Short mmCIF file of C-alpha atoms in Angstrom, two decimals:
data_model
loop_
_atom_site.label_atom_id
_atom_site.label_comp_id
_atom_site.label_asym_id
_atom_site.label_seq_id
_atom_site.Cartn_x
_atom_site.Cartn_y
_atom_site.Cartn_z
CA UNK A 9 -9.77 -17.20 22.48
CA UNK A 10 -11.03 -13.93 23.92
CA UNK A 11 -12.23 -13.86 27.43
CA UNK A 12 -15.12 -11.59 28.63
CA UNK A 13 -14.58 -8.10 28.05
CA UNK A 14 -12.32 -6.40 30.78
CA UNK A 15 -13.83 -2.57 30.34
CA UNK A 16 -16.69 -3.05 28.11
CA UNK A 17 -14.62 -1.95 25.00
CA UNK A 18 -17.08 -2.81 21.82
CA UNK A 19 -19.01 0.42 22.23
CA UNK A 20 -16.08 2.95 22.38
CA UNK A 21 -14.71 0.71 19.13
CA UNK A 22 -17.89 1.31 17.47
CA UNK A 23 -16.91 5.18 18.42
CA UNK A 24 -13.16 4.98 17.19
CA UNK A 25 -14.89 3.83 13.99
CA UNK A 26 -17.13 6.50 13.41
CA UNK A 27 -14.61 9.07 14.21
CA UNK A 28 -11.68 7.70 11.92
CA UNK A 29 -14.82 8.00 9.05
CA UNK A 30 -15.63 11.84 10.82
CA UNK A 31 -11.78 12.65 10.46
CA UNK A 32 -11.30 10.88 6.47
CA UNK A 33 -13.21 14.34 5.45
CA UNK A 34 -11.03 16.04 6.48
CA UNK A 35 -8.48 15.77 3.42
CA UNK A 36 -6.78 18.65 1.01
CA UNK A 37 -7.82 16.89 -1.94
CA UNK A 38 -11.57 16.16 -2.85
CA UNK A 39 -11.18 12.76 -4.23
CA UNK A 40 -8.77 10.86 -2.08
CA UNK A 41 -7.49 11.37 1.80
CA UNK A 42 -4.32 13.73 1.75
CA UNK A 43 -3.53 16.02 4.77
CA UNK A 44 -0.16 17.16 4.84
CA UNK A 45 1.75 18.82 7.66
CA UNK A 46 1.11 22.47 8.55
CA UNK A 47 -2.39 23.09 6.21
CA UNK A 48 -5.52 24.49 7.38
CA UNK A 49 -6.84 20.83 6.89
CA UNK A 50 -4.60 19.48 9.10
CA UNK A 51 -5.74 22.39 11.69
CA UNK A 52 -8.96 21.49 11.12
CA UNK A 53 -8.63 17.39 12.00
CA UNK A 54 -7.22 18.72 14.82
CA UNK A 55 -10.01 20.99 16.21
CA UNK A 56 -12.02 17.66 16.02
CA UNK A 57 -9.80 15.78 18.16
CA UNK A 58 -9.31 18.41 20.34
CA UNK A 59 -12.67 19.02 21.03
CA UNK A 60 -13.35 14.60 21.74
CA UNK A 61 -10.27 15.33 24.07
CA UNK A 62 -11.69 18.03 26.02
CA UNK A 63 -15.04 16.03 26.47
CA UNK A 64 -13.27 13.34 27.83
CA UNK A 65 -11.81 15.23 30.50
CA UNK A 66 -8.65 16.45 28.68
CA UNK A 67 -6.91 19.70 28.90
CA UNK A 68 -5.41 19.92 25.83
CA UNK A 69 -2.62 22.33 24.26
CA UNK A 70 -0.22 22.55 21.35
CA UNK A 71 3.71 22.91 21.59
CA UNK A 72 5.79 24.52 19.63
CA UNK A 73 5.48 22.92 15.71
CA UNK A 74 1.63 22.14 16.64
CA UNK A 75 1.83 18.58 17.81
CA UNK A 76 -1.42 18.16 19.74
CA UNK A 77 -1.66 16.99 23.69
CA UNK A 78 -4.33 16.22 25.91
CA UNK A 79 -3.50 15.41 29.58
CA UNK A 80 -5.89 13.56 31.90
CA UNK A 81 -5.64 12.62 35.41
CA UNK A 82 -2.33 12.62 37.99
CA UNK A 83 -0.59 15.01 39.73
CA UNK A 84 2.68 16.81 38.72
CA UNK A 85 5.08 14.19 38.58
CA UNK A 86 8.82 14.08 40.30
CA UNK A 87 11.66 13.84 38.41
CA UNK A 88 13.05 10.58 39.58
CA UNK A 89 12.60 7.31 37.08
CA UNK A 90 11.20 4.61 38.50
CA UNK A 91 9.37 7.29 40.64
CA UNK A 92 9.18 6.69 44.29
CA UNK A 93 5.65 8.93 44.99
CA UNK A 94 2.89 7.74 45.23
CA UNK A 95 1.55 9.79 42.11
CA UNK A 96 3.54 8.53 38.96
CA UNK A 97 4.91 10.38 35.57
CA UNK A 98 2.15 9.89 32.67
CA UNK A 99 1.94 7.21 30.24
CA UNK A 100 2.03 8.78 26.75
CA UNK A 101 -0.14 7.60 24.03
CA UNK A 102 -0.93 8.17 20.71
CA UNK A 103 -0.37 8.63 16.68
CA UNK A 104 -0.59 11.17 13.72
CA UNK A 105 -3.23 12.85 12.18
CA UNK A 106 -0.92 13.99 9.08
CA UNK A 107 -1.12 11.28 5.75
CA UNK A 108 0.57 10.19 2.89
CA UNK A 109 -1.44 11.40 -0.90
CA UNK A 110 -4.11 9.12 -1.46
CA UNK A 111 -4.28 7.52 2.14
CA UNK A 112 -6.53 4.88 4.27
CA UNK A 113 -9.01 5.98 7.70
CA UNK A 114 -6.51 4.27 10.06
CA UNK A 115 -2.86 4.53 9.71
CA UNK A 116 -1.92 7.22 12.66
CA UNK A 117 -5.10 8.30 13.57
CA UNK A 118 -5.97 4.99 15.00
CA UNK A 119 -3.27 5.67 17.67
CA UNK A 120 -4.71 8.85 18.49
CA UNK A 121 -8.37 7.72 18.67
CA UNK A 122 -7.74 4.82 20.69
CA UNK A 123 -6.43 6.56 23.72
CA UNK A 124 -8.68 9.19 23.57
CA UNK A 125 -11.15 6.02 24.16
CA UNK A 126 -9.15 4.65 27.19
CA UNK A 127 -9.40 8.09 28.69
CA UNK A 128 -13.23 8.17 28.22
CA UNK A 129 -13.46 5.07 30.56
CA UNK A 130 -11.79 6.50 32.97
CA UNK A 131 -13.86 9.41 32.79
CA UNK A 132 -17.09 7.87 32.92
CA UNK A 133 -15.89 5.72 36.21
CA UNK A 134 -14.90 9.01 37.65
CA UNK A 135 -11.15 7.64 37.62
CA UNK A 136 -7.96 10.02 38.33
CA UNK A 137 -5.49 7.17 37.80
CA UNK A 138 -2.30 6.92 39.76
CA UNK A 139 -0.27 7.27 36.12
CA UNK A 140 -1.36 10.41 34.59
CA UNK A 141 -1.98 9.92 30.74
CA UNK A 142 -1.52 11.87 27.74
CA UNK A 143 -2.99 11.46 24.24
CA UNK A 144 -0.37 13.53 21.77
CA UNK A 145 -1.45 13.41 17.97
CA UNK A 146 1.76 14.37 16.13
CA UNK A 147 1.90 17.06 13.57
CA UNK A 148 3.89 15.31 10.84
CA UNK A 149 4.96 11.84 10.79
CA UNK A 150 4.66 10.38 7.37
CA UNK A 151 6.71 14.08 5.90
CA UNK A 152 4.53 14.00 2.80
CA UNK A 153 5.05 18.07 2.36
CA UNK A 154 8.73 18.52 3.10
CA UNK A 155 10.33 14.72 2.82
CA UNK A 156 10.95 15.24 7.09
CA UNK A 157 9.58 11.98 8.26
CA UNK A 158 8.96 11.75 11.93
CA UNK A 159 8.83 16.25 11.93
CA UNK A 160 6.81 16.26 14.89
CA UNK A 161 7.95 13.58 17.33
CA UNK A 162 11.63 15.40 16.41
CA UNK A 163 10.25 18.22 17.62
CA UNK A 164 8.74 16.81 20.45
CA UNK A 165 11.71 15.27 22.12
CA UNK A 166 13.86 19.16 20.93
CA UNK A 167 15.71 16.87 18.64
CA UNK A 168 14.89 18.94 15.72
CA UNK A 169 17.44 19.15 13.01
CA UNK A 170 17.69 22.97 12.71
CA UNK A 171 18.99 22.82 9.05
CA UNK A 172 15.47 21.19 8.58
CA UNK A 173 13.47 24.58 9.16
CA UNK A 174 14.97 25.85 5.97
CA UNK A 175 13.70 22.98 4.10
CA UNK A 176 10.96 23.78 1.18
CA UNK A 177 8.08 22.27 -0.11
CA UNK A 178 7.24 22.24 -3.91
CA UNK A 179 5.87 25.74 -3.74
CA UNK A 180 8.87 27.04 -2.22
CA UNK A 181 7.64 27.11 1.61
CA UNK A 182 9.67 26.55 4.30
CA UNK A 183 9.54 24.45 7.37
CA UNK A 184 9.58 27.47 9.90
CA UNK A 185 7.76 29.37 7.56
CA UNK A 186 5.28 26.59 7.63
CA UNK A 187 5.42 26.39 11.40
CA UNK A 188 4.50 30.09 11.98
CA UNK A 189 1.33 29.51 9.77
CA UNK A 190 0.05 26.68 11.41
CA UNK A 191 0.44 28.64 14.64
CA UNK A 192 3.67 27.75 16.17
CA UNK A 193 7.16 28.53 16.64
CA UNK A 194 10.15 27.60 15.16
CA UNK A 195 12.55 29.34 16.98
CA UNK A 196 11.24 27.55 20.09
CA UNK A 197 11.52 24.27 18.54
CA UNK A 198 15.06 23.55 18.61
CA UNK A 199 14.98 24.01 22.19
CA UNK A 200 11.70 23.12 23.66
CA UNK A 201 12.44 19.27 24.32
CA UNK A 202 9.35 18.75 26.70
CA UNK A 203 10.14 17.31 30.55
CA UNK A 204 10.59 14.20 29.01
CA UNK A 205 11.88 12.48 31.70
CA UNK A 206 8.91 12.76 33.55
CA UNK A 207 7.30 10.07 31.12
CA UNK A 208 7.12 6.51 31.90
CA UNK A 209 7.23 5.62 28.20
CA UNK A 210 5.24 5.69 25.09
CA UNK A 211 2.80 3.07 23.56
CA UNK A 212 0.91 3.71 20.11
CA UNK A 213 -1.74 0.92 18.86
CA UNK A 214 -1.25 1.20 14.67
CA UNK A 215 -2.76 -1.09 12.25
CA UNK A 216 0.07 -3.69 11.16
CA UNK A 217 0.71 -2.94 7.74
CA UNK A 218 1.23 -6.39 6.89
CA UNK A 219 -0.51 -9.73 6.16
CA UNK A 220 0.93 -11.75 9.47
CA UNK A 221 -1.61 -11.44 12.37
CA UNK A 222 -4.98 -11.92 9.63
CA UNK A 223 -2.52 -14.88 8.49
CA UNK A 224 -2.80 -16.07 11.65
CA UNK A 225 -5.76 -14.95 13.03
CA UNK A 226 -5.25 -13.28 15.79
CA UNK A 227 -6.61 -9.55 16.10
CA UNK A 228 -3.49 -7.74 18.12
CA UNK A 229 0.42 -8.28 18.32
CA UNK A 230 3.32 -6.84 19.84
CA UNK A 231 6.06 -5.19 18.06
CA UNK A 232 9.56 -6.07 19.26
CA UNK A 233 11.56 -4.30 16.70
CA UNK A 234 11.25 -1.13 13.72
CA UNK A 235 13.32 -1.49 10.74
CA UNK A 236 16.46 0.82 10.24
CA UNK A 237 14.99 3.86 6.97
CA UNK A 238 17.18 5.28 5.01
CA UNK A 239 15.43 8.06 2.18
CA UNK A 240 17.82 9.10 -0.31
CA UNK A 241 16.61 11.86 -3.32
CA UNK A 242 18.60 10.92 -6.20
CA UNK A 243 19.03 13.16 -9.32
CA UNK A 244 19.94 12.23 -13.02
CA UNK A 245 21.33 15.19 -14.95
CA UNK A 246 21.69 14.86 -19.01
CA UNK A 247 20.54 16.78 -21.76
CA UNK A 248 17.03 17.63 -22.81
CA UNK A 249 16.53 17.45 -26.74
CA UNK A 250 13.86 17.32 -29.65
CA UNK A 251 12.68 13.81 -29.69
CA UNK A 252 12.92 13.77 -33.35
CA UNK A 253 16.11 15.09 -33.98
CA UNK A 254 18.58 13.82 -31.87
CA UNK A 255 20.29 10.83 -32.51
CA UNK A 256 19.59 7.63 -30.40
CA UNK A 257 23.50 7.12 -30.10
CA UNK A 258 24.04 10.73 -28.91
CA UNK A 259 21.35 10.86 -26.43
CA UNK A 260 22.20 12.21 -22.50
CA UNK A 261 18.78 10.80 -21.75
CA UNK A 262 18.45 10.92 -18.02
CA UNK A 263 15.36 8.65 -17.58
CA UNK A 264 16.82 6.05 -19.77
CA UNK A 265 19.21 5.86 -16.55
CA UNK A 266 16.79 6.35 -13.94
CA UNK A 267 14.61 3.51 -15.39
CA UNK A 268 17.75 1.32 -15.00
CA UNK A 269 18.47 2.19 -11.67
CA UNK A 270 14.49 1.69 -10.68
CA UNK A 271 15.42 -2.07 -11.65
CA UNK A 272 18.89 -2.29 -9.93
CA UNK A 273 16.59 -1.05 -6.77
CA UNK A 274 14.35 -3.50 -7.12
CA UNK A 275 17.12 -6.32 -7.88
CA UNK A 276 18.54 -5.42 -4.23
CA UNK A 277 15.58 -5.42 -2.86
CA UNK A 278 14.67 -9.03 -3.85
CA UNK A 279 17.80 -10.76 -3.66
CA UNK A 280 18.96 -9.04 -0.08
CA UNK A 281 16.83 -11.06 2.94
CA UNK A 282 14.63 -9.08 4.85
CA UNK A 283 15.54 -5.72 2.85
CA UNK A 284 12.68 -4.12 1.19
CA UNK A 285 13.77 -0.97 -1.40
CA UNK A 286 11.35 1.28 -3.03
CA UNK A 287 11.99 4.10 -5.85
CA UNK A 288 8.24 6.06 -4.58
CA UNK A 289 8.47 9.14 -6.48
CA UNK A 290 9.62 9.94 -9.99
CA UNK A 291 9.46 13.02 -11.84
CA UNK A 292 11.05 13.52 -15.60
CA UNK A 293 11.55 17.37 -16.58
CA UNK A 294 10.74 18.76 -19.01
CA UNK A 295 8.30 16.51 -18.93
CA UNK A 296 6.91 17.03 -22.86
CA UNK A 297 6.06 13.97 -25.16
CA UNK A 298 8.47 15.21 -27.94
CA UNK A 299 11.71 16.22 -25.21
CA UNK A 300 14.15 13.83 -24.46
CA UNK A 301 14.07 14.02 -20.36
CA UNK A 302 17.06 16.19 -19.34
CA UNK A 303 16.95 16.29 -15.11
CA UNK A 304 15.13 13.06 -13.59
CA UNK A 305 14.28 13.36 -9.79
CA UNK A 306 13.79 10.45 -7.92
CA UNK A 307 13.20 8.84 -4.20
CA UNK A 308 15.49 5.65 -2.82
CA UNK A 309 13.67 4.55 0.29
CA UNK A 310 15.73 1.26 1.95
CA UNK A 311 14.70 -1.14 5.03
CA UNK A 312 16.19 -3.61 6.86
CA UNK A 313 16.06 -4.62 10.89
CA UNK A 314 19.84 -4.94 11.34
CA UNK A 315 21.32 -1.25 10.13
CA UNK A 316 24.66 -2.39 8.94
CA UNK A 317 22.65 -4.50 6.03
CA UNK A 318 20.94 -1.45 5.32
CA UNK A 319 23.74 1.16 4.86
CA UNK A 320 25.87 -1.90 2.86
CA UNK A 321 22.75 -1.80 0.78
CA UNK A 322 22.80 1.74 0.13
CA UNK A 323 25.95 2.36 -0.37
CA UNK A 324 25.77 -0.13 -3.33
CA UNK A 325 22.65 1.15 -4.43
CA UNK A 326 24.04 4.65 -4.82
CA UNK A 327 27.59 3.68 -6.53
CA UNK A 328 25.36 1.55 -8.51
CA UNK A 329 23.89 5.14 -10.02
CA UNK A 330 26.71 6.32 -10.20
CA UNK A 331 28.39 3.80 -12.59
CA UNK A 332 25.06 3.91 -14.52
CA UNK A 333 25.39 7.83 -15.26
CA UNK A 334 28.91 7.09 -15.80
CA UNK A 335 28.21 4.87 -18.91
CA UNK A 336 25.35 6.65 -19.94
CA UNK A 337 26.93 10.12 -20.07
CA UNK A 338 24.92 11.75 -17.50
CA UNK A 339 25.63 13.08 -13.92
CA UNK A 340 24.15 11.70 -10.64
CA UNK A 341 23.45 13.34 -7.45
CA UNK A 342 22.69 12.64 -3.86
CA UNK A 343 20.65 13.99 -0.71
CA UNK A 344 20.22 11.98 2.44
CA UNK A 345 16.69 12.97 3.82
CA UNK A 346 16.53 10.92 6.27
CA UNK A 347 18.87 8.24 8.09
CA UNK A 348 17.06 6.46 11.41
CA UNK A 349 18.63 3.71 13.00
CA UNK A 350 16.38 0.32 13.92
CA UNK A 351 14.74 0.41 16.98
CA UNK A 352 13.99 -2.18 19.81
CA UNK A 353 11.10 -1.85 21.76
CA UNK A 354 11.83 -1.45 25.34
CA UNK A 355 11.86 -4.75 27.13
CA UNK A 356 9.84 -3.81 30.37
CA UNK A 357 6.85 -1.56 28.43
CA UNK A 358 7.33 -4.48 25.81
CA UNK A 359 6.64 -6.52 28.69
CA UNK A 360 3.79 -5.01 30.04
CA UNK A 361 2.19 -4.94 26.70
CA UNK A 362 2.55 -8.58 26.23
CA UNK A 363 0.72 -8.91 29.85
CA UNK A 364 -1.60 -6.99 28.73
CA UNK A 365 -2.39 -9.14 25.88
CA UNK A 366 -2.73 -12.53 27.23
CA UNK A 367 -4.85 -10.65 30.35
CA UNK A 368 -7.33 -9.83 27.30
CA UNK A 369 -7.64 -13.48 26.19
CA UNK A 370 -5.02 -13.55 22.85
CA UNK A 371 -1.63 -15.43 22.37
CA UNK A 372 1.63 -12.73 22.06
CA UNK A 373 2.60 -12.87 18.82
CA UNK A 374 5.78 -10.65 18.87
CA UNK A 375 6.39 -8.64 14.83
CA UNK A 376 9.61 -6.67 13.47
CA UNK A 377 7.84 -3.60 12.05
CA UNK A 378 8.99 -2.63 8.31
CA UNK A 379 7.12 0.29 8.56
CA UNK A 380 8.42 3.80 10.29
CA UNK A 381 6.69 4.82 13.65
CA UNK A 382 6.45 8.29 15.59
CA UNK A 383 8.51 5.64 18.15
CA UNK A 384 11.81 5.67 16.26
CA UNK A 385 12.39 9.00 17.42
CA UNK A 386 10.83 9.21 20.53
CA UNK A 387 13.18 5.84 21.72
CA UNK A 388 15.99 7.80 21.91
CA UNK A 389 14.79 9.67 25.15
CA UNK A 390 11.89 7.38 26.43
CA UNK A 391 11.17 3.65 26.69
CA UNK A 392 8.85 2.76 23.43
CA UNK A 393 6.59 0.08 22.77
CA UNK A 394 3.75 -0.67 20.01
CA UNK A 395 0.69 -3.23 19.65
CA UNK A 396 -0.39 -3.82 16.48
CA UNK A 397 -4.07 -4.16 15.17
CA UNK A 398 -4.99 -6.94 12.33
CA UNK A 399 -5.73 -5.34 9.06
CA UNK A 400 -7.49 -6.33 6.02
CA UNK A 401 -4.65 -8.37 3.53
CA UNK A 402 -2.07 -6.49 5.15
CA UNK A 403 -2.91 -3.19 3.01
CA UNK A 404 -1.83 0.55 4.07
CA UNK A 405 -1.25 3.28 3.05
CA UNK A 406 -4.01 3.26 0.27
CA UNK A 407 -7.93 3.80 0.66
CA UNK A 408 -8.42 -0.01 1.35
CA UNK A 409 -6.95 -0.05 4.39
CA UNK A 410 -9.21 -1.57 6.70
CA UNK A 411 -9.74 -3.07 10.29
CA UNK A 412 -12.63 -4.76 12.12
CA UNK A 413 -14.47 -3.09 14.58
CA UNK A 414 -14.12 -5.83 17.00
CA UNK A 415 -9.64 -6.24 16.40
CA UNK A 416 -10.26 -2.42 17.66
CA UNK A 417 -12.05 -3.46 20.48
CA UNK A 418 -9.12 -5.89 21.21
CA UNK A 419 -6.76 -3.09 20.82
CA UNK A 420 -8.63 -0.96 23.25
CA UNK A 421 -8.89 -3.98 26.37
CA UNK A 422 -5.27 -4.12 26.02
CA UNK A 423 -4.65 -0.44 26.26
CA UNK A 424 -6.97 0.03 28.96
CA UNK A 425 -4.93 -3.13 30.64
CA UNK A 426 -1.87 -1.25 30.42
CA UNK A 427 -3.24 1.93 31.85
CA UNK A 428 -4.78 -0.19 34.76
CA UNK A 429 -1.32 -2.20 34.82
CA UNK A 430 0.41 1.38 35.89
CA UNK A 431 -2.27 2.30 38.28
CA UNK A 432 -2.70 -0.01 39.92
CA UNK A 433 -6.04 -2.08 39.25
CA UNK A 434 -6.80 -5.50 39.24
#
């Protein structure tokens, strides 16, 4: 169903390809893609896309925690919202370059590159659009290192948490201590909040994540909703002993009750509609073949669209540990990493976006996103919306992950719509 090409948008894919392969070296780790907030490999992804942003035309800076921003085109925008100049407040685009351990080419970066490829057209037609735009690549969005999911685009909007800075990592790092090694400043952070205001709203293209749009055949689609995440690190405390001496009937064996809450998780995850729960990390100390496990750390990650089903789930989910430690003898704590509320795409970008999409020859297929976006936290002080790119059986997160270089030329003729939506062209 695609028309003719509105800006010529195969080549530039072909680019965004090659780069998200250029940018998959980059990783901590030689055998898999990891690149975790606040590393010199993150730095160094970085450096690549700063220098693509500055060929396009970009001036490009870092704030405060190291989010990355390139700025082409406009003039200083006013204040007011809609804005009554004739010069309008920039469109901001983008992603994040951080991943989870063991990741795929696409997830986050694909935002990122994808803009930086609408600016290049305008660039080449010697454009300086009416709405200014900026590319931002956010620092830490999937919280791999410090369990602080959306880190950056917190940051970004001076939302920050400040009990969050003294968060560690496994080695005993900090966040600000973090922050000051990758260059930035965390006593600026809590208070930065950039102009945001000035912004006429946010739009990342991600992969989907899911097996809907290849389902159905359709390259792009238009995200009306993101799912409600709660993360919740749970702790069984018992006893460690010698494996061969202690009693079966006398054990405090504290992954004995982990493993049965792993399956209580996954019983409320199956038998709640639309709730998906997930137990992601496990770790059994002391961690020795002939020790029964004393301390059990694990991860409680719950989704659902409409909050109130989420927190009912969690709230049974967590007295369900408790009653489990409480008939196996052992003790069960809590710690709430992360609570975000669902989000609904704002209808008039939403809009836009779905304009965009049937301009470029494809039918609107509007998607509830499971998955946590850079967008949950930036809604709260901007209008939000997202367009979603086909992916190969729906897989992320992982080293499949894959998309077409031709579903990322769609995504591109869409963006490039929008942009040309805002300034004006026909």
């Amino acid at each position: 169903m695609a028309v003719e090409p509105f800006f010529d948008a195969l080549p530039r894919a072909r680019t965004v390809m090659a780069r998200c392969d250029l940018l998959a070296r980059f990783s901590e780790e030689d055998d898999r893609l990891t690149r975790r907030y606040g590393t010199p490999t993150l730095r160094a992804a970085q450096d690549a896309v700063a220098g693509w942003m500055t060929v396009a035309g970009m001036t490009v800076r870092r704030d405060a925690i190291g989010n990355l921003i390139g700025r082409y085109g406009g003039e200083e925008a006013r204040m007011s919202f809609p804005p009554s100049a004739s010069r309008m407040p920039p469109l901001l685009i983008g992603g994040h370059l951080d991943t989870v351990r063991d990741a795929g080419k696409y997830d986050g970066t694909l935002g990122v590159l994808v803009g930086i490829a609408c600016v290049e057209r305008l660039r080449a037609m010697g454009e300086d659009p009416v709405c200014a735009v900026e590319i931002v690549a956010f620092a830490d969005e999937e919280g791999l290192r410090f369990h602080t999911a959306y880190l950056g685009s917190w940051a970004f909007t001076g939302t920050l948490d400040p009990v969050l800075l003294e968060r560690t990592d496994a080695d005993g790092v900090t966040v600000a201590e973090a922050i000051r090694a990758f260059g930035g400043d965390p006593g600026a952070i809590v208070t930065q909040g950039h102009d945001l205001d000035r912004y006429l709203g946010f739009v990342e293209a991600h992969i989907e994540q899911g097996p809907v749009l290849e389902a159905e055949g359709l390259p792009v689609g238009v995200v009306a909703a993101i799912a409600g995440q709660t993360r919740v690190a749970v702790t069984f405390a018992g006893e460690a002993g010698h494996a061969g001496m202690v009693p079966m009937a006398l054990r405090r064996d504290a992954l004995c009750a982990a493993a049965e809450f792993v399956l209580a998780v996954e019983d409320v995850g199956r038998t709640t509609e639309g709730l998906v729960a997930t137990v992601g990390q496990l770790a059994a100390e002391p961690g020795a073949s002939n020790v029964v496990p004393g301390r059990v750390r694990l991860t409680l990650d719950v989704r659902h669209a409409a909050d109130a089903v989420r927190r009912e789930a969690v709230t049974m989910l967590l007295d369900r540990a408790t009653a489990i430690a409480r008939e196996r003898g052992v003790a069960a704590s809590f710690e709430n990493r992360n609570d975000n509320r669902a989000v609904a795409c704002d209808p008039n970008l939403t809009a836009r976006l779905e304009a965009a999409v049937r301009a470029t020859g494809y039918p609107v297929r509007r998607l509830v996103s499971g998955a946590g976006h850079d967008a949950v936290a930036l809604s709260a002080r901007m209008p939000v919306a997202m367009l979603f790119v086909r992916c190969a059986g729906g897989v992320s997160h992982n080293p499949a992950e894959s998309v077409t270089v031709e579903d990322v030329a769609a995504a591109i003729e869409v963006m490039d719509r929008v942009i040309g939506d805002w300034s004006g062209e026909d």
